[in-house]
Amino acid sequence: MERKKVAILMGSDSDWPTVKGACAELKRLGVPFEAHILSAHRTPAPAAEFAKNARANGFGAVICAAGMAAHLAGAIAANTTLPVIGIPMKGGAADGLDALLATVQMPSGIPVATVALNGAKNAAILAAQMLAVTDGELAAALDADRAAMAAQIAAREDKLQAELAAL
Ligand code: RP5
């Protein structure tokens, strides 16, 4: 079974330094992806067109990063029933509170799964988890990551206990 692609859309190239983290994570996990600059307000027609064709074009999930009014994720979600993950970008009013609310507060009926401000890595992992619902190999890779994380925490705990004992 061919693995579905993840689309990573950003409202501006100014989002790229953060969005790059999502691309790196998907690459590490072996998930194919495309990244594009598409804006809900500067390029509304191409953005809607991309969303409408995304499923037919082999995508299984869409990640949208946008700052300020941050309606990219909602605008994309309005045009596809693929799962859409929003990354609200820091900056703007109260360093991203505007984008956070614009992304997370979707009206009922059109969901956007919202990660933390600048949460590019989690957006990538969540997209991979979505694809892993029907992809056992990817699920195994995600399980291995969880095991590695747990081992890392266990090692830190051992170090902490050793330092406590030496006080
Ligand atoms: C949003 O406006 C973009 O996603 C970006 O986060 C923000 C600012 O865009 P630029 O003015 O830097 O292009 O649409």
Coordinates of C-alpha atoms and ligand atoms in Angstrom, one line a residue:
M1 CA 0.0 0.0 0.0
E2 CA 1.4 3.3 -1.0
R3 CA 1.8 5.7 1.9
K4 CA -0.3 8.8 1.7
K5 CA 1.4 12.3 1.5
V6 CA 1.0 15.1 4.0
A7 CA 0.5 18.6 2.7
I8 CA 2.1 21.3 4.7
L9 CA 0.8 24.8 3.9
M10 CA 2.0 28.1 5.3
G11 CA 0.5 31.5 4.9
S12 CA 3.8 33.2 4.2
D13 CA 7.5 32.4 3.8
S14 CA 7.9 34.2 7.1
D15 CA 6.4 31.0 8.7
W16 CA 9.0 28.8 7.0
P17 CA 11.7 28.8 9.8
T18 CA 9.2 27.2 12.1
V19 CA 7.4 25.0 9.5
K20 CA 10.7 23.5 8.5
G21 CA 10.6 21.6 11.8
A22 CA 7.4 19.8 10.6
C23 CA 9.1 18.9 7.3
A24 CA 12.2 17.5 9.1
E25 CA 10.0 15.4 11.4
L26 CA 8.0 13.9 8.5
K27 CA 11.2 13.2 6.6
R28 CA 12.7 11.5 9.7
L29 CA 9.5 9.3 9.9
G30 CA 9.6 8.4 6.2
V31 CA 6.3 10.2 5.5
P32 CA 6.1 11.8 2.0
F33 CA 5.1 15.4 2.0
E34 CA 4.8 18.6 0.0
A35 CA 5.2 22.1 1.4
H36 CA 3.6 25.1 -0.2
I37 CA 3.1 28.8 0.5
L38 CA -0.7 29.4 0.1
S39 CA -2.6 32.2 1.8
A40 CA -6.3 32.2 2.8
H41 CA -6.4 36.0 2.1
R42 CA -3.6 36.7 -0.4
T43 CA -4.2 33.6 -2.7
P44 CA -7.7 32.5 -1.7
A45 CA -8.6 30.7 -5.0
P46 CA -5.4 28.6 -5.3
A47 CA -5.7 27.7 -1.6
A48 CA -9.3 26.5 -2.0
E49 CA -8.3 24.7 -5.2
F50 CA -5.5 22.9 -3.4
A51 CA -7.8 21.8 -0.6
K52 CA -10.5 20.6 -3.1
N53 CA -8.0 18.4 -5.0
A54 CA -5.9 17.2 -2.0
R55 CA -7.6 13.8 -1.5
A56 CA -7.5 13.0 -5.2
N57 CA -3.9 14.1 -5.3
G58 CA -2.8 11.4 -2.8
F59 CA -2.8 13.4 0.5
G60 CA -4.0 11.9 3.7
A61 CA -3.8 14.9 6.0
V62 CA -3.1 18.7 5.7
I63 CA -1.0 20.8 8.1
C64 CA -1.7 24.6 7.9
A65 CA 0.6 27.1 9.6
A66 CA -0.6 30.7 9.8
G67 CA -0.2 33.7 12.1
M68 CA -2.3 36.7 13.1
A69 CA -5.9 36.3 11.8
A70 CA -4.7 32.7 10.9
H71 CA -7.7 31.6 8.9
L72 CA -5.7 29.3 6.6
A73 CA -6.5 26.1 8.5
G74 CA -10.2 26.9 8.6
A75 CA -10.3 28.0 5.0
I76 CA -8.6 24.7 3.9
A77 CA -10.8 22.6 6.2
A78 CA -13.9 24.3 4.6
N79 CA -12.8 22.7 1.3
T80 CA -11.8 19.2 2.2
T81 CA -12.9 16.4 4.5
L82 CA -9.2 15.3 5.0
P83 CA -8.1 15.9 8.6
V84 CA -6.6 19.4 8.9
I85 CA -4.1 20.3 11.6
G86 CA -3.5 23.9 12.4
I87 CA -0.3 25.4 13.7
P88 CA -0.9 28.9 15.1
M89 CA 2.2 31.0 14.7
K90 CA 3.7 33.2 17.3
G91 CA 3.9 36.9 16.6
G92 CA 1.0 39.3 16.1
A93 CA -1.2 40.3 19.1
A94 CA 0.0 39.0 22.5
D95 CA 2.6 36.9 20.7
G96 CA 0.2 34.6 18.9
L97 CA -2.9 34.6 21.1
D98 CA -4.7 36.0 18.0
A99 CA -3.6 33.1 15.8
L100 CA -4.2 30.5 18.6
L101 CA -7.8 31.6 19.0
A102 CA -8.4 32.0 15.2
T103 CA -7.2 28.4 14.7
V104 CA -8.6 26.6 17.6
Q105 CA -12.0 28.3 17.8
M106 CA -13.6 26.8 14.7
P107 CA -17.3 26.9 14.5
S108 CA -19.1 23.6 14.9
G109 CA -19.1 21.4 11.8
I110 CA -15.6 22.2 10.4
P111 CA -12.9 20.9 12.7
V112 CA -9.3 21.9 12.9
A113 CA -7.0 19.9 15.2
T114 CA -4.9 22.7 16.7
V115 CA -1.4 22.2 18.1
A116 CA 0.5 24.6 20.4
L117 CA 1.8 27.9 19.2
N118 CA 4.7 27.1 16.7
G119 CA 4.0 23.4 17.4
A120 CA 5.4 22.2 14.1
K121 CA 6.9 18.9 15.4
N122 CA 3.6 17.9 17.1
A123 CA 1.7 18.7 14.0
A124 CA 3.9 16.4 12.0
I125 CA 3.6 13.6 14.6
L126 CA -0.1 14.0 14.7
A127 CA -0.3 13.8 10.9
A128 CA 1.8 10.7 11.0
Q129 CA -0.5 9.2 13.7
M130 CA -3.5 9.9 11.4
L131 CA -1.8 8.0 8.5
A132 CA -0.7 5.3 10.9
V133 CA -4.4 4.3 11.5
T134 CA -4.1 2.3 8.2
D135 CA -0.3 1.9 8.1
G136 CA 1.2 -0.6 10.4
E137 CA 4.8 0.1 9.5
L138 CA 4.4 3.8 10.4
A139 CA 2.6 2.8 13.6
A140 CA 5.6 0.7 14.5
A141 CA 7.9 3.6 13.9
L142 CA 5.8 5.8 16.1
D143 CA 5.8 3.2 18.8
A144 CA 9.6 3.0 18.7
D145 CA 9.8 6.8 19.1
R146 CA 7.6 6.5 22.2
A147 CA 9.8 3.8 23.6
A148 CA 12.9 5.9 23.0
M149 CA 11.3 8.9 24.7
A150 CA 10.4 6.8 27.7
A151 CA 14.0 5.4 27.9
Q152 CA 15.3 8.9 27.8
I153 CA 13.1 10.0 30.7
A154 CA 14.0 6.9 32.7
A155 CA 17.7 7.8 32.2
R156 CA 17.1 11.4 33.4
E157 CA 15.2 10.1 36.4
D158 CA 18.1 7.8 37.3
K159 CA 20.5 10.8 37.0
L160 CA 18.2 12.9 39.2
Q161 CA 18.0 10.2 41.9
A162 CA 21.8 9.8 41.8
E163 CA 22.2 13.5 42.3
L164 CA 19.7 13.5 45.2
A165 CA 21.5 10.7 46.9
A166 CA 24.8 12.6 46.6
L167 CA 23.4 15.7 48.4
Ligands
RP5_1 C1 -0.1 35.2 7.9 O1 0.3 36.4 8.3 C2 1.1 34.3 7.7 O2 0.8 33.0 8.0 C3 2.1 34.9 8.6 O3 2.2 34.2 9.8 C4 1.6 36.3 8.9 C5 2.5 37.4 8.4 O4 2.8 37.3 7.1 P1 3.9 38.2 6.4 O5 3.4 39.6 6.5 O6 5.2 37.9 7.2 O7 4.0 37.7 5.0 O8 -0.9 35.2 6.8

